[in-house]
Short mmCIF file of C-alpha atoms in Angstrom, two decimals:
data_model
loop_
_atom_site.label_atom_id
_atom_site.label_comp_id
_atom_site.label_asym_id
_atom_site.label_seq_id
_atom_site.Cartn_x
_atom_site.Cartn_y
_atom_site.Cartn_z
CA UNK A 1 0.00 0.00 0.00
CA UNK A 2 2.65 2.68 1.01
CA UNK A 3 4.72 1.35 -2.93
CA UNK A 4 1.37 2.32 -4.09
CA UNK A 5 0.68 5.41 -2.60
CA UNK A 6 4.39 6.49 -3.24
CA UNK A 7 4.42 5.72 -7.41
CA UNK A 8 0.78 7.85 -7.00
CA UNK A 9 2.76 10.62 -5.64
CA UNK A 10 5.32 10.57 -7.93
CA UNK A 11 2.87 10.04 -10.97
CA UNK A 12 0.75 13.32 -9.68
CA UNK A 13 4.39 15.35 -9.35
CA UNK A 14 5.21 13.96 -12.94
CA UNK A 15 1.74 15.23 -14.79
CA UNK A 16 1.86 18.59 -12.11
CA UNK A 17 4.86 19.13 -13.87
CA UNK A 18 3.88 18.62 -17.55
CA UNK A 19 0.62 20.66 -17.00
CA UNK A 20 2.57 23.60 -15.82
CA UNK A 21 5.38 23.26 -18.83
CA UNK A 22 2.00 23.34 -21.26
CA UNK A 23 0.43 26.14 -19.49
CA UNK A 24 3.98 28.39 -19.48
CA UNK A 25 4.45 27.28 -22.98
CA UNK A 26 0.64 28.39 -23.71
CA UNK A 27 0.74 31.35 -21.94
CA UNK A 28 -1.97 30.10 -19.78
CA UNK A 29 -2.34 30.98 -15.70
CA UNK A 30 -3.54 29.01 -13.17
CA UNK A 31 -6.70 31.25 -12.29
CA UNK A 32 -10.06 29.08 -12.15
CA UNK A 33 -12.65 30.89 -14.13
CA UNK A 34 -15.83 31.12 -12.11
CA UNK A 35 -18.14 28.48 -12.32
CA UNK A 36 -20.87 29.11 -10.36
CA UNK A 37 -23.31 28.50 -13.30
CA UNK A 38 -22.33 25.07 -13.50
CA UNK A 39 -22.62 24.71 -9.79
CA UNK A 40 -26.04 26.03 -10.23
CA UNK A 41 -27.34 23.55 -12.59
CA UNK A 42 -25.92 20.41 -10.88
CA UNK A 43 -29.13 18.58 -9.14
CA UNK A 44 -29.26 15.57 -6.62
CA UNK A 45 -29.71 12.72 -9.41
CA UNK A 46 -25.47 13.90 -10.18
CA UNK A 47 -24.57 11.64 -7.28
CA UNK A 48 -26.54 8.58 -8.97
CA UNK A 49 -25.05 8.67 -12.49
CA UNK A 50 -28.26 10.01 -14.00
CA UNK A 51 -27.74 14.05 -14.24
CA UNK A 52 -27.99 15.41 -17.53
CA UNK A 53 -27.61 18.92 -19.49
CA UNK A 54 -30.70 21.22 -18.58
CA UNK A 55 -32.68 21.62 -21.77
CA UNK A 56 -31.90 25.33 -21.33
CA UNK A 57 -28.31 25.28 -21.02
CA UNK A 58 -25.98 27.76 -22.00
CA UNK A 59 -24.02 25.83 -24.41
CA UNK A 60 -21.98 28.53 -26.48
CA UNK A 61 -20.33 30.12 -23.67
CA UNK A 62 -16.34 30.31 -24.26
CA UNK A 63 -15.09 28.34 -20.95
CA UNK A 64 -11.17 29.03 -21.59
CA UNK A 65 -9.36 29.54 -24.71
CA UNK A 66 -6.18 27.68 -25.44
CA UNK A 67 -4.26 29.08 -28.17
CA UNK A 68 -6.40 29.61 -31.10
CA UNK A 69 -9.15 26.46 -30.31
CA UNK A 70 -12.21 27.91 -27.86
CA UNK A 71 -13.54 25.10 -25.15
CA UNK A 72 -17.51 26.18 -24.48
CA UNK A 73 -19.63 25.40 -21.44
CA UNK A 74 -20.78 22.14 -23.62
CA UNK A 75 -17.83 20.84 -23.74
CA UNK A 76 -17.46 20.90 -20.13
CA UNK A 77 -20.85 20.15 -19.33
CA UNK A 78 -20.70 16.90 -21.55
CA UNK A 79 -17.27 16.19 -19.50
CA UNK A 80 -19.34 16.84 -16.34
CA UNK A 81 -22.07 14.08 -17.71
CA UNK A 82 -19.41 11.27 -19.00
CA UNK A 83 -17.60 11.29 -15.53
CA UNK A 84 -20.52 10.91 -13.49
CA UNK A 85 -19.51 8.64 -10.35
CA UNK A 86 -21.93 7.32 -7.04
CA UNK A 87 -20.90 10.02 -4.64
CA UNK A 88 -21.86 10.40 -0.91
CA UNK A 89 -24.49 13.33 -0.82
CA UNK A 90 -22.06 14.93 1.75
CA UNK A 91 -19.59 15.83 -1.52
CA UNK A 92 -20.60 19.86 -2.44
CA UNK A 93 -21.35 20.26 -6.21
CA UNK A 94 -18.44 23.34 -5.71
CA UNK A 95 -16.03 20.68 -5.01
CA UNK A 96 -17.51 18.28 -7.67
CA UNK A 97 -17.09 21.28 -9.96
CA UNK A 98 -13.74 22.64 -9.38
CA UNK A 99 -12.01 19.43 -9.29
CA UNK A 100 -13.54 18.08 -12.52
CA UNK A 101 -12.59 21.48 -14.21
CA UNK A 102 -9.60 21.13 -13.23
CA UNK A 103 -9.26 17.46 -14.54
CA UNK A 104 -11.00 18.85 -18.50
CA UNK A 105 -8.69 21.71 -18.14
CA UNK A 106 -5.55 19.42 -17.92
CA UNK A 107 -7.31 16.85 -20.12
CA UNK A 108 -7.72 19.55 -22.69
CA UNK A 109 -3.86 21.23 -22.14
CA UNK A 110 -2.40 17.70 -23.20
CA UNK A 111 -4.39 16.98 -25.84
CA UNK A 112 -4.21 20.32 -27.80
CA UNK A 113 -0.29 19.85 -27.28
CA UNK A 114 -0.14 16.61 -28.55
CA UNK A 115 -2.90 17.81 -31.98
CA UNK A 116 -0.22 20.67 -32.60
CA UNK A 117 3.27 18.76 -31.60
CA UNK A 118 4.35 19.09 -35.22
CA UNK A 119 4.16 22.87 -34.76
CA UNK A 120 5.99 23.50 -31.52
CA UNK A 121 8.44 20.54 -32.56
CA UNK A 122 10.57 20.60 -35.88
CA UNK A 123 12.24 17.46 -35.43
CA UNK A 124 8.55 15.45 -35.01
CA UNK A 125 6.84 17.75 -37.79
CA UNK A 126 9.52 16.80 -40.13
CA UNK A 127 8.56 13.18 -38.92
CA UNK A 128 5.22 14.12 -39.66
CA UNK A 129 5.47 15.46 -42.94
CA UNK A 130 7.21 12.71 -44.27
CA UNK A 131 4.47 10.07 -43.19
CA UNK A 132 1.88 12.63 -45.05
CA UNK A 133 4.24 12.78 -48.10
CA UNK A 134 4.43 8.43 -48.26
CA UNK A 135 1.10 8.52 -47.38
CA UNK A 136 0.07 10.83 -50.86
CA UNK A 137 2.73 8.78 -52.87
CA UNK A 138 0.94 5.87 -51.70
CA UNK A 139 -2.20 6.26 -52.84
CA UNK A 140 -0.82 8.05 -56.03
CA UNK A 141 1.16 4.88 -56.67
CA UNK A 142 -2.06 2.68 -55.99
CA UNK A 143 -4.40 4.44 -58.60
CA UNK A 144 -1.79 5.61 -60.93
CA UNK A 145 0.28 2.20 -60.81
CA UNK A 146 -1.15 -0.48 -59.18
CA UNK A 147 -4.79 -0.49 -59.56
CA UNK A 148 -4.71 0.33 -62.93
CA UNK A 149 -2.83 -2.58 -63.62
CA UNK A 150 -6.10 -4.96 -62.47
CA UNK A 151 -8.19 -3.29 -65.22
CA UNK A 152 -5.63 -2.82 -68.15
CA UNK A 153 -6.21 -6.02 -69.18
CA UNK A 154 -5.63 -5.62 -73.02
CA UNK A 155 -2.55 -3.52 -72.16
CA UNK A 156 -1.31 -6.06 -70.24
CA UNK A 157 -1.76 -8.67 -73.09
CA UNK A 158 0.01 -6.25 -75.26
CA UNK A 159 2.77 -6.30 -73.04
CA UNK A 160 3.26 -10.05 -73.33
CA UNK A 161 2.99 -10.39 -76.54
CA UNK A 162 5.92 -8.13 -77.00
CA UNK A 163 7.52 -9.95 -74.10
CA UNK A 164 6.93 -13.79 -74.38
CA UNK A 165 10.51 -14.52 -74.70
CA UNK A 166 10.88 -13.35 -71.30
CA UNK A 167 8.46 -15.69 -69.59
CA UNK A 168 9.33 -19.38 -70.41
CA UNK A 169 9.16 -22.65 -68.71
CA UNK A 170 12.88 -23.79 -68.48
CA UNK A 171 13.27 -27.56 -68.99
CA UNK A 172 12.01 -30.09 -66.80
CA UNK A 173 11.48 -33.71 -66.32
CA UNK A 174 8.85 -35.83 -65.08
CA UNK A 175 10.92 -38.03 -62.82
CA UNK A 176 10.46 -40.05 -59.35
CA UNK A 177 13.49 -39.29 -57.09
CA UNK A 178 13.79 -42.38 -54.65
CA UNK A 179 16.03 -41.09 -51.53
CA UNK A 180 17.32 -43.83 -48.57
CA UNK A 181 20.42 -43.59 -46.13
CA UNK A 182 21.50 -46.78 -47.48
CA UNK A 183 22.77 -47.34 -50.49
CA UNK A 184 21.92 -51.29 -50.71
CA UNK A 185 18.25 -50.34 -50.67
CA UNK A 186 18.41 -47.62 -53.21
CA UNK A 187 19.89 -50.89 -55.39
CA UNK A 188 17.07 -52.84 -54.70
CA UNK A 189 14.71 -49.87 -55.46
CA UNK A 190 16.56 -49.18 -58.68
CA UNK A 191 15.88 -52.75 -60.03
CA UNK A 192 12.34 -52.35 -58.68
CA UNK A 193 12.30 -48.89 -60.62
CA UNK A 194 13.25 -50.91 -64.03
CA UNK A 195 11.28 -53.25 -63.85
CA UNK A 196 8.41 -50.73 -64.00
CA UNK A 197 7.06 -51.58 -60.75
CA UNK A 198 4.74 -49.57 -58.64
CA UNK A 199 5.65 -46.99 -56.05
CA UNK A 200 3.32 -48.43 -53.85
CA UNK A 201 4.36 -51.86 -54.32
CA UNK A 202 7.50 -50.52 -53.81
CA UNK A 203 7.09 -49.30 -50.71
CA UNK A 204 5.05 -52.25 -49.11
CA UNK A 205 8.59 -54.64 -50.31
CA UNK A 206 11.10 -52.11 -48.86
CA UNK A 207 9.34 -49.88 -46.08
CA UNK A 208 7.81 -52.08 -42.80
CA UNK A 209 5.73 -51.18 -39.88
CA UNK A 210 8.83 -50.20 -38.11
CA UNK A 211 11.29 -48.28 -40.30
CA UNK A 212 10.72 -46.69 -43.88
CA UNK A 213 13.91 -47.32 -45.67
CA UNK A 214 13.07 -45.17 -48.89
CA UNK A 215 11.24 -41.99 -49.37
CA UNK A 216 9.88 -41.27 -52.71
CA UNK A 217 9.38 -37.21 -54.65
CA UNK A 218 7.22 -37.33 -57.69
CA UNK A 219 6.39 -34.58 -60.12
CA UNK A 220 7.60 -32.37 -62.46
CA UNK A 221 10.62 -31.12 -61.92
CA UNK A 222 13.35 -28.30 -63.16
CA UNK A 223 17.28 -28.27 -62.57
CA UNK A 224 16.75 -26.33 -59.59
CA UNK A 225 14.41 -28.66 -57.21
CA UNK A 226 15.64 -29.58 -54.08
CA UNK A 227 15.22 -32.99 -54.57
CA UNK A 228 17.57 -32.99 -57.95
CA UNK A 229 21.49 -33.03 -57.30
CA UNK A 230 23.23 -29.64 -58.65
CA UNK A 231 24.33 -30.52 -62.21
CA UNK A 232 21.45 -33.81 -63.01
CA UNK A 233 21.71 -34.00 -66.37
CA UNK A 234 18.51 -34.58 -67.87
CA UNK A 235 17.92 -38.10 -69.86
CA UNK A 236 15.38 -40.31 -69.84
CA UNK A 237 15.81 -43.84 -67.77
CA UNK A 238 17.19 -45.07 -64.42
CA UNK A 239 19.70 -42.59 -63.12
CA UNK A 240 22.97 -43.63 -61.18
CA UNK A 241 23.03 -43.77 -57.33
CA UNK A 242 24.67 -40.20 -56.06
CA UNK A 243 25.11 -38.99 -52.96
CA UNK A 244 22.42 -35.78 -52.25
CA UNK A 245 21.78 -34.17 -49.38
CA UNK A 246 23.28 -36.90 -46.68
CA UNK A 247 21.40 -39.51 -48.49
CA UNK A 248 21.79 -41.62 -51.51
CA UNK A 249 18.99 -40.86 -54.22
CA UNK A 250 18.13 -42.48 -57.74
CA UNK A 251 16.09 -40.55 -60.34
CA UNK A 252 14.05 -42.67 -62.64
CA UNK A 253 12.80 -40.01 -65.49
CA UNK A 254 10.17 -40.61 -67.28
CA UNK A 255 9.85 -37.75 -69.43
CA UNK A 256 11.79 -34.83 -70.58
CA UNK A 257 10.13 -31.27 -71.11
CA UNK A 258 11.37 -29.02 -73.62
CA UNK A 259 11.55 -24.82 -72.51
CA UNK A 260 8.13 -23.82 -73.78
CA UNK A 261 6.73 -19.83 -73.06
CA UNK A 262 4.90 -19.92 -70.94
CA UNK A 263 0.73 -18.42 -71.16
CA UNK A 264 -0.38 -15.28 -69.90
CA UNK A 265 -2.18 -17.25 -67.28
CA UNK A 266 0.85 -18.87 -66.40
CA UNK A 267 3.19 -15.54 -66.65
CA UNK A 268 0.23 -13.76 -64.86
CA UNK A 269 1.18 -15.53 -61.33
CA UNK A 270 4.86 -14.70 -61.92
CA UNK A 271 6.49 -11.59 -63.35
CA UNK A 272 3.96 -10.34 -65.99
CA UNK A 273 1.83 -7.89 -63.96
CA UNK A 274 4.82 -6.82 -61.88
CA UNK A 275 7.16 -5.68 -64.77
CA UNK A 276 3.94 -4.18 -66.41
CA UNK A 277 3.79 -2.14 -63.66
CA UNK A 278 7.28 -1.37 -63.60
CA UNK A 279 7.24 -0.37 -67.34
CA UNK A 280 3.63 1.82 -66.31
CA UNK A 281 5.60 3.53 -63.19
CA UNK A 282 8.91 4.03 -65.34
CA UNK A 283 6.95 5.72 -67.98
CA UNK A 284 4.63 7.50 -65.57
CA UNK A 285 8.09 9.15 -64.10
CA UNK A 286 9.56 10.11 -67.27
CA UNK A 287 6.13 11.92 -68.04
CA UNK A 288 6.27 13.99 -64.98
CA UNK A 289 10.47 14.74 -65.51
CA UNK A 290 9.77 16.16 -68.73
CA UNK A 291 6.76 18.58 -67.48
CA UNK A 292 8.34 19.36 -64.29
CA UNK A 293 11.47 21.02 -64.20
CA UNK A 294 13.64 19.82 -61.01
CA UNK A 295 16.43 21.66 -59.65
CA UNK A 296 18.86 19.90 -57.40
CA UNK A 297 20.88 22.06 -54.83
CA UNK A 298 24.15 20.85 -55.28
CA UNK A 299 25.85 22.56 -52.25
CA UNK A 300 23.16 21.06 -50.06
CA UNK A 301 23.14 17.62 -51.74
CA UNK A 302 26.75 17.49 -51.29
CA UNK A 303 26.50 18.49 -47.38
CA UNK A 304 23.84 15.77 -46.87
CA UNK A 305 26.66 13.30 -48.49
CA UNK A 306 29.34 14.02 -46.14
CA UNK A 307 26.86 13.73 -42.76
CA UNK A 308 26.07 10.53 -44.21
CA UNK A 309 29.37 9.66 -44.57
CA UNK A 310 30.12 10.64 -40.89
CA UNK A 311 27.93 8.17 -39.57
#
């Protein structure tokens, strides 16, 4: 309880001391405006929670000013209704009053100091500005660039067809890659493998209930899968035993692929769309260089350089 009552302390010293920071940086004093009105129209039904604005209340009334944004009598009378608490009758409404003024005032201080930070702070405005800026780029990007590219479907055709060549299907082979720590089993599987025997029948002669001795990839494959040594030269057949991946392995190829382009559809899932909308956002630049002039400070550029080198 005392911790408690010692981190409240130093909590309440900690805001005292930001409130009076905001206020001397505000130009504000510490004089309570009177508020007798609001003590006025305070009933009995406050201490139960159910108190609300008179129908006649004077809502327009400037309360206090803090730099160029005015805080009315509304605004404190809706504060007054949203922090309604069960209080003991014995509590004046002068007390109930000054202390929850006090509590919108300081409320209000912060809040206004952290909606203008960017103008009382260079460092966070320049922060600020920047997030705007990406923000504007953004969505200039998404409906100049990126959007556009889910509609432009007969520019994106266009685009292939003048591009095939760049969006093939490198060869491949449709193979069965039989993989085992031990070699004598791979020579058993590769006999298995010529005679044409099923992978399942294969398994069920090699693998039992309490060890699988082989593991078998299927598919179609290019020079680059995992399951392929580095160098396999494609041809059709039985392959040698090789050591792969701290196992032995046997490739049994059924069928080789030759490079084919491949179809939009295909391209469409790779690199077609994205180096459309490279070529849209390269051209989109050049468009805007040659109607805007830029002009590069070279003294500054060059002083920017050498505090990046520093670092």
């Amino acid at each position: 309880m005392v911790q408690k009552v010692q981190r409240d302390e130093r909590s309440k010293r900690i805001d005292d001391a930001l409130y009076s920071k905001l206020k001397k940086m505000y130009n504000l004093n510490n004089e309570e405006p009177n508020l007798d009105y609001f003590v006025s129209v305070l009933k009995a039904d406050y201490y139960k929670r159910k108190w609300k604005l008179p129908s006649n209340f004077e809502a327009d009334k400037i309360l206090f000013t803090i730099g160029e944004t005015n805080y009315t009598y509304k605004d404190f009378g809706n504060y007054l209704v949203k922090t309604q608490r069960n209080l003991r009758d014995s509590v004046p409404f002068n007390h109930i009053v000054s202390e929850k003024y006090t509590e919108f005032f300081n409320k209000s201080l912060v809040e206004y100091h952290e909606a203008h930070l960017e103008e009382v702070n260079s460092e966070f405005a320049n922060v600020i500005n920047e997030y705007r800026d990406g923000l504007l780029l953004f969505d200039l990007m998404e409906n100049t660039i990126w959007n556009a590219s889910k509609t432009d479907s007969l520019d994106i055709q266009e685009f292939y067809n003048s591009n095939k060549k760049e969006y093939v299907l490198p060869e491949r082979i449709d193979a069965v890659v039989a993989s085992s720590t031990k070699q004598k089993t791979l020579k058993k599987v590769s006999k298995l493998l010529e005679e044409n025997m099923s992978l399942d029948r294969i398994k069920n002669l090699v693998n039992s209930n309490d060890s699988v001795e082989v593991i078998f990839t299927s598919g179609i494959m290019d020079a680059e899968h995992q399951a392929l040594p580095k160098g396999f030269k494609f041809k059709k057949g039985i392959s040698k035993i090789f050591k792969h991946h701290d196992a032995f392995e046997v490739v049994q190829v059924k069928d080789i692929l030759p490079e084919t382009e491949k179809t939009l559809e295909e391209a469409k899932g790779g690199a077609v769309i994205s180096d459309y909308q490279n070529e849209k956002e390269a051209k989109w630049v050049k468009s805007l260089a040659d109607k805007y002039k830029v002009v590069v400070n070279k003294d500054i550029l060059k002083k920017v350089k050498s505090e990046i080198e520093k670092q």
